[in-house]
Coordinates of C-alpha atoms in Angstrom, one line a residue:
M1 CA 16.0 -16.5 0.7
S2 CA 18.9 -18.1 -1.0
S3 CA 16.7 -20.9 -2.4
S4 CA 14.4 -18.5 -4.3
S5 CA 14.2 -18.9 -8.0
P6 CA 15.6 -16.3 -10.3
Q7 CA 12.1 -15.2 -11.3
S8 CA 11.2 -14.6 -7.6
Q9 CA 14.4 -12.8 -7.0
S10 CA 13.7 -10.6 -10.1
L11 CA 10.2 -9.8 -8.8
L12 CA 11.6 -9.1 -5.3
S13 CA 14.2 -6.8 -6.7
K14 CA 11.6 -4.9 -8.7
S15 CA 9.2 -4.8 -5.7
L16 CA 12.0 -3.4 -3.4
A17 CA 12.9 -0.8 -6.0
S18 CA 9.2 0.2 -6.3
A19 CA 8.8 0.3 -2.5
S20 CA 11.8 2.7 -2.2
S21 CA 10.5 4.8 -5.1
L22 CA 7.0 5.0 -3.7
V23 CA 8.4 5.8 -0.2
L24 CA 10.4 8.7 -1.7
L25 CA 7.3 9.8 -3.6
Q26 CA 5.2 9.8 -0.5
L27 CA 8.0 11.5 1.5
F28 CA 8.2 14.3 -1.0
S29 CA 4.5 14.7 -1.6
R30 CA 3.4 14.4 2.1
L31 CA 6.1 16.8 3.4
F32 CA 5.3 19.2 0.6
T33 CA 1.6 18.9 1.4
F34 CA 2.3 19.2 5.1
A35 CA 4.3 22.4 4.6
L36 CA 1.4 23.8 2.5
N37 CA -1.2 22.7 5.1
Q38 CA 0.7 24.5 7.8
T39 CA 0.1 27.7 5.7
L40 CA -3.5 26.8 4.7
V41 CA -4.8 26.1 8.2
R42 CA -3.7 29.6 9.1
L43 CA -5.5 31.1 6.1
V44 CA -8.8 29.4 6.4
S45 CA -11.1 28.6 9.3
P46 CA -11.5 25.2 10.8
Q47 CA -15.0 25.1 9.3
V48 CA -13.7 25.4 5.8
F49 CA -10.8 23.1 6.4
G50 CA -13.2 20.5 7.8
T51 CA -15.5 20.7 4.8
A52 CA -12.7 20.3 2.3
A53 CA -10.5 17.8 4.2
I54 CA -13.3 15.6 5.6
Q55 CA -16.4 15.9 3.5
F56 CA -15.0 16.7 0.1
E57 CA -12.2 14.2 0.5
L58 CA -14.8 11.6 1.6
L59 CA -16.8 12.3 -1.5
L60 CA -13.7 11.9 -3.7
S61 CA -12.5 8.7 -2.0
T62 CA -16.0 7.1 -2.2
I63 CA -16.2 7.6 -6.0
L64 CA -12.7 6.4 -6.6
F65 CA -12.8 3.4 -4.2
L66 CA -16.1 2.0 -5.4
S67 CA -15.3 2.5 -9.0
R68 CA -11.7 1.1 -9.2
E69 CA -10.6 -0.8 -6.2
G70 CA -12.0 -4.2 -7.0
V71 CA -10.8 -4.1 -10.7
R72 CA -7.3 -2.8 -9.6
N73 CA -6.7 -5.5 -7.1
A74 CA -8.0 -8.3 -9.4
L75 CA -5.9 -7.3 -12.4
L76 CA -2.7 -7.4 -10.2
R77 CA -3.3 -11.2 -10.3
A78 CA -3.6 -11.4 -14.1
Q79 CA -1.5 -14.2 -15.5
P80 CA -1.0 -15.4 -19.1
T81 CA -3.8 -17.8 -20.1
S82 CA -3.4 -20.9 -22.1
H83 CA -6.1 -20.8 -24.8
S84 CA -5.6 -24.3 -26.2
G85 CA -4.8 -27.7 -25.1
N86 CA -2.2 -28.1 -27.9
K87 CA 1.2 -27.4 -26.5
S88 CA 2.9 -27.2 -29.9
H89 CA 1.9 -23.6 -30.7
S90 CA 3.8 -21.8 -33.4
E91 CA 5.5 -18.4 -32.6
E92 CA 2.7 -16.7 -34.5
E93 CA 0.0 -18.5 -32.4
K94 CA 1.8 -17.6 -29.2
T95 CA 2.0 -14.0 -30.2
A96 CA -1.7 -14.0 -31.1
N97 CA -2.6 -15.5 -27.7
A98 CA -0.4 -13.0 -25.8
N99 CA -2.1 -10.2 -27.7
A100 CA -5.5 -11.7 -26.9
D101 CA -4.6 -11.9 -23.2
A102 CA -3.5 -8.2 -23.2
T103 CA -6.7 -7.1 -24.9
L104 CA -8.9 -9.0 -22.4
I105 CA -7.0 -7.4 -19.5
A106 CA -7.2 -4.0 -21.2
N107 CA -11.0 -4.4 -21.6
I108 CA -11.4 -5.1 -17.9
S109 CA -9.2 -2.1 -17.0
L110 CA -11.8 0.1 -18.8
L111 CA -14.5 -0.9 -16.3
P112 CA -13.6 1.7 -13.7
V113 CA -14.3 4.4 -16.2
L114 CA -17.7 2.9 -17.1
L115 CA -18.5 2.3 -13.4
G116 CA -17.4 5.8 -12.6
I117 CA -20.1 7.5 -14.6
P118 CA -23.1 6.3 -12.5
T119 CA -21.0 6.2 -9.3
T120 CA -20.0 9.8 -9.7
L121 CA -23.5 11.0 -10.4
L122 CA -25.3 9.1 -7.7
T123 CA -22.7 9.8 -5.0
T124 CA -22.6 13.5 -5.8
L125 CA -26.4 13.9 -5.8
L126 CA -26.6 11.9 -2.5
Y127 CA -24.0 14.1 -0.9
I128 CA -25.6 17.4 -1.9
G129 CA -29.0 16.2 -0.9
S130 CA -27.9 15.0 2.6
S131 CA -25.6 18.0 3.4
S132 CA -26.6 20.0 6.5
S133 CA -27.6 23.6 6.1
Q134 CA -24.5 24.7 7.9
T135 CA -22.4 23.0 5.3
S136 CA -24.3 23.8 2.2
S137 CA -24.7 27.5 3.1
Q138 CA -20.9 28.1 2.7
S139 CA -19.9 30.2 -0.3
H140 CA -19.8 28.4 -3.7
F141 CA -20.5 25.0 -2.0
R142 CA -22.3 23.4 -5.0
L143 CA -19.6 24.6 -7.5
S144 CA -16.9 23.1 -5.3
V145 CA -18.8 19.8 -5.0
I146 CA -19.2 19.7 -8.8
L147 CA -15.4 20.4 -9.3
Y148 CA -14.5 17.6 -6.9
A149 CA -16.9 15.2 -8.7
F150 CA -15.4 16.2 -12.0
S151 CA -11.8 15.6 -10.7
A152 CA -12.8 12.1 -9.5
F153 CA -14.1 11.1 -13.0
L154 CA -11.0 12.7 -14.6
E155 CA -8.8 10.7 -12.3
L156 CA -10.7 7.5 -13.2
L157 CA -9.9 8.2 -16.9
S158 CA -6.2 7.5 -16.0
E159 CA -7.0 4.2 -14.3
P160 CA -6.5 2.0 -17.4
L161 CA -3.1 3.6 -17.9
Y162 CA -2.3 3.2 -14.2
I163 CA -3.2 -0.5 -14.3
R164 CA -1.1 -1.1 -17.4
A165 CA 1.9 0.6 -15.7
Q166 CA 1.4 -1.5 -12.6
N167 CA 1.3 -4.8 -14.5
E168 CA 4.3 -3.8 -16.5
L169 CA 6.1 -3.0 -13.2
R170 CA 6.8 0.5 -14.5
F171 CA 6.6 2.2 -11.2
D172 CA 8.7 5.1 -12.5
V173 CA 5.7 6.3 -14.6
R174 CA 3.5 6.4 -11.5
V175 CA 6.1 8.2 -9.4
K176 CA 6.7 10.9 -11.9
A177 CA 2.9 11.4 -12.6
E178 CA 1.9 11.5 -8.9
G179 CA 4.8 13.7 -8.0
K180 CA 4.1 16.3 -10.6
A181 CA 0.3 16.1 -9.8
V182 CA 0.9 16.8 -6.1
V183 CA 3.1 19.8 -6.8
A184 CA 0.5 21.2 -9.2
K185 CA -2.3 20.6 -6.7
T186 CA -0.7 22.3 -3.8
A187 CA 0.6 25.2 -5.8
T188 CA -2.9 25.8 -7.3
T189 CA -4.7 25.7 -4.0
F190 CA -2.2 28.1 -2.5
L191 CA -2.3 30.5 -5.5
V192 CA -6.1 30.6 -5.6
L193 CA -6.2 31.3 -1.8
A194 CA -3.4 33.9 -2.2
A195 CA -5.2 35.6 -5.1
T196 CA -8.3 35.9 -3.1
R197 CA -6.3 37.1 -0.1
G198 CA -7.2 34.1 2.0
G199 CA -10.9 35.1 2.0
E200 CA -13.5 32.6 3.1
E201 CA -15.7 33.2 0.0
W202 CA -13.4 31.3 -2.4
A203 CA -11.7 29.0 0.0
L204 CA -13.7 25.9 -0.9
V205 CA -13.2 26.6 -4.6
A206 CA -9.4 26.9 -4.0
F207 CA -9.3 23.3 -2.6
A208 CA -11.6 22.0 -5.4
S209 CA -9.4 23.7 -8.1
G210 CA -6.3 22.1 -6.7
Q211 CA -8.0 18.7 -6.9
V212 CA -9.0 19.2 -10.6
V213 CA -5.5 20.2 -11.5
Y214 CA -4.1 17.1 -9.7
A215 CA -6.4 14.8 -11.7
A216 CA -5.6 16.7 -15.0
V217 CA -1.8 16.4 -14.5
L218 CA -2.1 12.8 -13.5
F219 CA -4.1 11.9 -16.6
G220 CA -1.8 14.0 -18.8
E221 CA 1.4 12.3 -17.5
F222 CA 0.0 8.8 -17.9
G223 CA -1.4 9.7 -21.3
R224 CA 2.0 11.1 -22.4
V225 CA 3.6 7.7 -21.8
Y226 CA 0.8 5.4 -23.2
Y227 CA -1.4 7.4 -25.5
G228 CA -1.1 6.0 -29.0
N229 CA 1.0 3.1 -27.7
G230 CA -1.6 0.4 -28.3
M231 CA -4.1 1.9 -25.9
S232 CA -7.7 1.9 -26.8
W233 CA -10.6 3.5 -25.0
L234 CA -13.2 1.1 -26.5
L235 CA -14.0 -2.5 -25.6
Q236 CA -12.5 -4.8 -28.3
K237 CA -13.7 -8.2 -29.3
V238 CA -11.2 -11.0 -29.0
K239 CA -11.2 -14.3 -30.8
V240 CA -9.5 -17.1 -28.8
D241 CA -8.9 -20.7 -29.5
V242 CA -10.1 -23.0 -26.7
H243 CA -9.4 -26.7 -27.3
G244 CA -9.8 -26.3 -31.0
N245 CA -12.9 -24.1 -30.8
T246 CA -12.9 -20.4 -31.7
Q247 CA -14.7 -18.2 -29.3
T248 CA -15.4 -14.5 -29.3
K249 CA -15.5 -12.6 -26.0
Y250 CA -14.7 -9.2 -24.4
F251 CA -13.5 -10.3 -21.0
D252 CA -11.5 -13.1 -19.3
T253 CA -14.2 -14.8 -17.3
A254 CA -12.2 -15.7 -14.2
L255 CA -10.8 -12.1 -13.9
L256 CA -14.2 -10.6 -14.5
H257 CA -15.8 -12.7 -11.7
L258 CA -12.9 -11.8 -9.4
S259 CA -13.2 -8.1 -10.2
G260 CA -16.9 -8.3 -9.5
A261 CA -16.4 -10.1 -6.1
M262 CA -13.8 -7.5 -5.1
T263 CA -15.9 -4.6 -6.2
G264 CA -18.8 -5.8 -4.2
Q265 CA -16.7 -6.2 -1.2
S266 CA -15.2 -2.8 -1.6
V267 CA -18.5 -1.2 -0.5
I268 CA -18.1 -2.7 3.0
K269 CA -14.4 -2.2 3.1
H270 CA -14.7 1.4 2.2
F271 CA -17.1 2.0 5.0
L272 CA -14.7 0.3 7.5
T273 CA -11.8 2.3 6.1
E274 CA -13.5 5.7 6.0
G275 CA -16.1 5.0 8.7
D276 CA -14.7 7.6 11.1
K277 CA -15.0 10.3 8.4
F278 CA -18.6 9.2 7.7
L279 CA -19.5 9.5 11.3
V280 CA -17.6 12.7 12.1
S281 CA -19.1 14.4 9.1
R282 CA -22.6 13.6 10.4
L283 CA -22.1 13.9 14.2
S284 CA -19.6 16.7 14.8
P285 CA -19.8 20.5 14.2
L286 CA -17.8 21.8 11.3
A287 CA -15.1 23.3 13.6
D288 CA -14.5 19.9 15.2
Q289 CA -14.4 18.4 11.7
G290 CA -11.6 20.8 10.9
G291 CA -9.8 19.7 14.1
Y292 CA -10.3 16.0 13.2
A293 CA -9.0 16.7 9.7
I294 CA -5.8 18.4 10.8
A295 CA -5.2 15.7 13.5
S296 CA -5.6 13.0 10.8
N297 CA -3.2 14.8 8.5
Y298 CA -0.6 15.1 11.2
G299 CA -1.2 11.8 12.9
S300 CA -1.1 9.7 9.7
L301 CA 1.9 11.5 8.1
V302 CA 4.3 8.7 8.9
A303 CA 1.7 6.1 7.9
R304 CA 1.1 7.6 4.5
I305 CA 4.8 8.1 3.8
L306 CA 5.9 4.6 4.8
F307 CA 3.0 2.2 5.2
Q308 CA 1.0 3.1 2.1
P309 CA 3.9 2.4 -0.3
I310 CA 4.7 -0.8 1.6
E311 CA 1.1 -2.0 1.4
E312 CA 0.8 -1.3 -2.3
T313 CA 4.1 -2.9 -3.1
S314 CA 3.3 -5.9 -1.0
R315 CA 0.0 -6.3 -2.9
V316 CA 1.9 -6.4 -6.2
F317 CA 4.6 -8.7 -4.9
F318 CA 2.3 -11.2 -3.3
S319 CA -0.1 -11.2 -6.3
K320 CA 2.7 -12.0 -8.7
T321 CA 4.5 -14.4 -6.4
L322 CA 1.6 -16.5 -5.1
T323 CA -0.8 -16.6 -8.0
P324 CA -0.7 -20.2 -9.1
G325 CA -2.9 -20.3 -12.2
S326 CA -5.5 -23.0 -12.6
D327 CA -4.0 -25.4 -10.0
T328 CA -4.5 -23.8 -6.6
T329 CA -1.8 -26.0 -5.0
S330 CA 0.9 -25.5 -7.6
I331 CA 2.7 -22.6 -5.8
P332 CA 6.5 -23.4 -5.7
R333 CA 8.1 -24.0 -2.4
E334 CA 10.6 -21.2 -3.1
A335 CA 7.8 -18.7 -3.7
L336 CA 6.2 -19.6 -0.4
E337 CA 9.5 -19.2 1.4
T338 CA 10.1 -15.8 -0.1
A339 CA 6.6 -14.6 0.5
S340 CA 6.6 -15.7 4.2
S341 CA 10.0 -14.2 4.8
I342 CA 9.0 -10.8 3.4
L343 CA 5.7 -10.9 5.3
L344 CA 7.3 -11.7 8.7
T345 CA 10.0 -9.2 8.2
L346 CA 7.5 -6.4 7.6
L347 CA 5.4 -7.5 10.6
L348 CA 8.6 -7.5 12.8
L349 CA 9.5 -4.0 11.7
F350 CA 6.0 -2.9 12.5
T351 CA 6.3 -4.4 16.0
H352 CA 9.4 -2.2 16.5
L353 CA 7.4 0.8 15.3
F354 CA 4.7 0.1 17.9
L355 CA 7.2 -0.1 20.7
L356 CA 8.8 3.2 19.6
L357 CA 5.5 5.0 19.5
L358 CA 4.3 3.5 22.8
T359 CA 7.6 4.4 24.5
F360 CA 8.2 7.9 23.2
A361 CA 5.0 9.4 21.9
P362 CA 3.0 10.0 25.1
P363 CA 5.7 12.0 26.9
Y364 CA 6.6 14.1 23.8
L365 CA 3.2 14.7 22.1
P366 CA 2.1 17.6 24.3
F367 CA 5.3 19.5 23.4
A368 CA 5.0 18.7 19.7
I369 CA 1.4 19.7 19.6
S370 CA 2.1 23.0 21.2
I371 CA 4.6 23.8 18.4
L372 CA 2.9 22.4 15.3
L373 CA -0.8 22.8 15.9
P374 CA -2.1 26.3 15.1
W375 CA -3.6 28.1 18.1
R376 CA -7.2 28.2 16.8
Y377 CA -7.2 24.3 16.6
H378 CA -6.2 23.9 20.3
A379 CA -9.9 24.4 21.2
T380 CA -11.0 21.6 18.8
S381 CA -10.8 17.9 19.2
A382 CA -7.4 17.8 17.5
P383 CA -5.1 17.4 20.6
S384 CA -7.1 14.5 22.0
I385 CA -7.3 12.8 18.6
L386 CA -3.5 13.0 18.1
Q387 CA -3.0 11.1 21.4
T388 CA -4.9 8.1 20.1
Y389 CA -2.7 7.9 17.0
V390 CA 0.0 6.2 19.1
Y391 CA -2.1 3.1 18.8
Y392 CA -3.9 3.8 15.5
I393 CA -0.7 4.1 13.3
P394 CA 0.7 0.6 14.2
M395 CA -2.7 -1.0 13.7
M396 CA -2.9 0.6 10.2
A397 CA 0.5 -0.9 9.4
F398 CA -0.3 -4.4 10.6
N399 CA -3.7 -4.5 9.0
G400 CA -2.4 -3.0 5.7
V401 CA 0.2 -5.6 4.9
L402 CA -2.0 -8.5 6.2
E403 CA -4.9 -7.4 4.1
A404 CA -2.6 -6.9 1.2
F405 CA -1.7 -10.6 1.5
F406 CA -5.3 -11.6 1.7
A407 CA -6.3 -9.5 -1.3
S408 CA -3.4 -11.0 -3.3
T409 CA -4.3 -14.7 -2.6
A410 CA -8.0 -15.0 -1.7
T411 CA -10.3 -16.9 -3.9
P412 CA -13.8 -15.6 -4.7
T413 CA -15.1 -18.0 -2.0
D414 CA -12.7 -16.5 0.5
L415 CA -13.9 -13.0 -0.5
R416 CA -17.6 -13.9 0.0
V417 CA -16.8 -15.3 3.5
Q418 CA -14.8 -12.2 4.4
S419 CA -17.6 -10.0 3.2
R420 CA -20.0 -11.6 5.7
W421 CA -17.4 -11.0 8.5
M422 CA -17.0 -7.4 7.2
L423 CA -20.7 -6.8 7.7
L424 CA -20.3 -8.0 11.3
F425 CA -17.2 -5.8 11.7
S426 CA -19.2 -2.8 10.4
V427 CA -21.9 -3.3 13.0
G428 CA -19.3 -3.6 15.7
F429 CA -17.5 -0.5 14.4
V430 CA -20.6 1.7 14.5
G431 CA -21.5 0.4 18.0
A432 CA -18.0 1.0 19.3
A433 CA -17.9 4.5 17.7
V434 CA -21.1 5.6 19.3
G435 CA -20.2 4.0 22.6
F436 CA -16.7 5.4 22.8
S437 CA -17.6 8.9 21.5
Q438 CA -21.0 9.4 23.1
H439 CA -21.4 7.2 26.2
L440 CA -17.8 7.2 27.4
G441 CA -17.4 10.9 26.7
L442 CA -14.3 10.5 24.4
G443 CA -15.8 12.7 21.7
D444 CA -14.2 12.5 18.3
A445 CA -11.2 10.6 19.8
G446 CA -13.7 7.8 20.4
L447 CA -14.1 7.4 16.6
V448 CA -10.3 6.8 16.4
W449 CA -10.4 4.3 19.2
A450 CA -13.3 2.5 17.4
N451 CA -11.1 2.4 14.3
V452 CA -8.2 0.9 16.3
A453 CA -10.6 -1.9 17.4
N454 CA -11.9 -2.3 13.9
L455 CA -8.3 -2.6 12.4
L456 CA -7.3 -5.0 15.1
V457 CA -10.1 -7.5 14.4
R458 CA -9.6 -7.2 10.7
A459 CA -5.8 -7.8 11.1
I460 CA -6.6 -10.9 13.3
Y461 CA -8.9 -12.2 10.6
A462 CA -6.3 -11.7 7.9
W463 CA -3.6 -13.4 10.1
V464 CA -5.8 -16.4 10.6
F465 CA -6.2 -16.6 6.8
V466 CA -2.4 -16.4 6.4
L467 CA -1.9 -19.3 8.8
R468 CA -4.5 -21.4 6.9
F469 CA -3.0 -20.5 3.6
F470 CA 0.4 -21.8 4.5
Q471 CA -0.8 -24.8 6.5
S472 CA -2.9 -26.0 3.5
R473 CA 0.4 -26.1 1.6
D474 CA 2.3 -28.0 4.3
A475 CA 4.2 -24.8 5.0
G476 CA 2.7 -23.9 8.4
K477 CA 6.2 -23.6 10.1
M478 CA 7.1 -20.7 7.8
V479 CA 4.7 -18.4 9.5
Q480 CA 4.9 -18.5 13.3
W481 CA 3.9 -15.5 15.5
K482 CA 7.1 -15.8 17.5
K483 CA 9.0 -14.6 14.5
I484 CA 7.4 -11.1 14.7
V485 CA 8.1 -10.6 18.4
P486 CA 11.5 -8.9 19.4
P487 CA 13.7 -10.8 21.9
P488 CA 13.2 -10.1 25.7
G489 CA 16.2 -7.9 25.9
V490 CA 14.8 -5.4 23.4
M491 CA 11.4 -5.4 25.3
V492 CA 13.2 -4.7 28.6
C493 CA 15.2 -1.8 27.0
F494 CA 12.0 -0.2 25.7
A495 CA 10.3 -0.6 29.1
L496 CA 13.2 1.1 30.9
T497 CA 13.4 4.0 28.5
G498 CA 9.6 4.4 28.8
V499 CA 10.0 4.9 32.5
V500 CA 12.9 7.4 32.1
T501 CA 11.1 9.6 29.4
R502 CA 7.9 9.7 31.5
W503 CA 9.8 10.6 34.6
S504 CA 11.5 13.5 32.7
W505 CA 8.1 14.7 31.4
I506 CA 6.4 14.5 34.8
G507 CA 9.3 16.5 36.3
N508 CA 8.8 19.3 33.8
V509 CA 5.1 19.4 34.3
R510 CA 5.5 19.6 38.1
S511 CA 8.1 22.3 37.7
G512 CA 5.9 24.4 35.4
V513 CA 8.4 24.3 32.6
P514 CA 7.0 26.2 29.5
L515 CA 6.2 24.2 26.3
T516 CA 8.9 25.9 24.3
I517 CA 12.0 24.5 22.5
R518 CA 14.3 26.3 25.0
G519 CA 12.3 25.2 28.0
Q520 CA 12.0 21.5 26.9
M521 CA 15.6 21.1 25.7
G522 CA 16.6 18.9 28.5
H523 CA 13.5 16.7 28.0
V524 CA 14.3 16.4 24.3
V525 CA 17.9 15.4 25.0
V526 CA 16.7 12.7 27.3
G527 CA 14.5 11.4 24.5
V528 CA 17.3 11.4 21.9
V529 CA 19.6 9.5 24.2
C530 CA 16.9 6.9 24.9
V531 CA 16.0 6.5 21.2
V532 CA 19.6 5.9 20.4
G533 CA 19.8 3.3 23.2
C534 CA 16.7 1.4 22.0
L535 CA 17.9 1.3 18.4
S536 CA 21.4 0.1 19.5
A537 CA 19.8 -2.7 21.6
C538 CA 17.8 -3.7 18.5
V539 CA 20.9 -3.8 16.3
V540 CA 23.0 -5.8 18.9
L541 CA 20.3 -8.2 20.1
E542 CA 18.7 -8.8 16.7
R543 CA 21.9 -8.9 14.6
R544 CA 21.1 -12.1 12.9
T545 CA 17.6 -10.9 11.8
F546 CA 19.1 -7.7 10.3
Q547 CA 21.9 -9.7 8.6
Q548 CA 19.3 -11.8 6.8
L549 CA 17.3 -8.7 5.8
F550 CA 20.4 -7.0 4.4
A551 CA 21.4 -10.1 2.6
A552 CA 18.0 -10.2 0.9
L553 CA 18.3 -6.5 0.0
R554 CA 21.8 -6.9 -1.5
K555 CA 20.4 -9.5 -3.9
R556 CA 18.7 -6.6 -5.7

């Protein structure tokens, strides 16, 4: 990375800083939420928890994803536009053009709010009309749905401000806003439940109230920073000079078309991302939906703390580094080297994560489940679902960063081709979900296995795109799959420790050792020693890789 330009290094520095900030935000918010959920799942029934955490969260994510995802991703690639062929602009003309660019981007950033109005109304009415009698008969169901819909639209109002903060690389604004919002949400939910003494009657309203407070605090914090600071909530006309001709327009045409393509694709992508929740909300009883929800919360805790910030930061970094402007072949060599190095380093780290989970999760999950999972959820699908997260979490990581690269560099033509493949993946996902859960008898765990298969084929598609992207720029050697595979010595170490930990677990099972901290202490000590051994092998045998990574980090 020594050959990287100062601009690339500055962007890398800011991206690394944002990644660390977002990881800390996710660590704080998820652990805080996890601690609260440990209390909430003991106060409410699996039926209520399943409705709030599966169905209401699905309603919320559908409104937000369809309204903002395409615009958000497109505007990350916004670059200054040259409005005239005359290169001898005065400072006043340059300032005017810069202001025009900013206004055109601001106009597009208002589209999620405009899209959110019909999306919120239609999605909410469709959900209420299609809800089963078992779901809709719960106390204050319609009021809770309306509150969730209102919170979704309220959150969309902060989207133009969020986009502005992202494009200005002001990640501190987002970290503070989301951090305060999470605290307010969890405190509100708990206080409403406590005020009603944990009664079932107001449980759904408690979750809905927490979500409204979250959206209100988020909007308030972004507004506190940007309100009155050149922010307008109305579309503004812009006069631009194009080759000597003055034109009046509201939107940058290229960004608008890209936003439209990405928004259209978001419908399919949302189904693939949330397909398991769609199916479990329709196929499973409410109690099992609660089990699925709590298993998802536990199983994806690491993914949300670590992978979500990495994916979001990668999307920002790749968008700014690899957006060439009008000439699609004009990406500097240094930018390609930096981007490939970051991408391969992340994939290598995720490979190590997969090895750690595959080695240590199966022999220690039963013990962890017995301690963390409330007793009333042991009779649901939660234990079997958690077993599948050993494979689901790494697939989320691989797919997340590869699709971040795709979203950052794909042209509208690439997006249209991917959309056709996504349709095929959707059909395959539904077939796999029904086959795994119904015909193979895997139950709700079959939905997670279908998701693993879905993420795998999507990751392969994105990896093929990465290879073509670099090969078309005579940089194919920068991205070789061998660079994301640990050396044989590391693989052997993980294999041996996998045998040792499973031998220790089988011995405890045969001896009838109870699933308590005291009873399993010897098994835990074996695991700690093996983890230390594996990590030591990684450091010793992959010293050069780590040295290169630390050298890049020191350049911050």
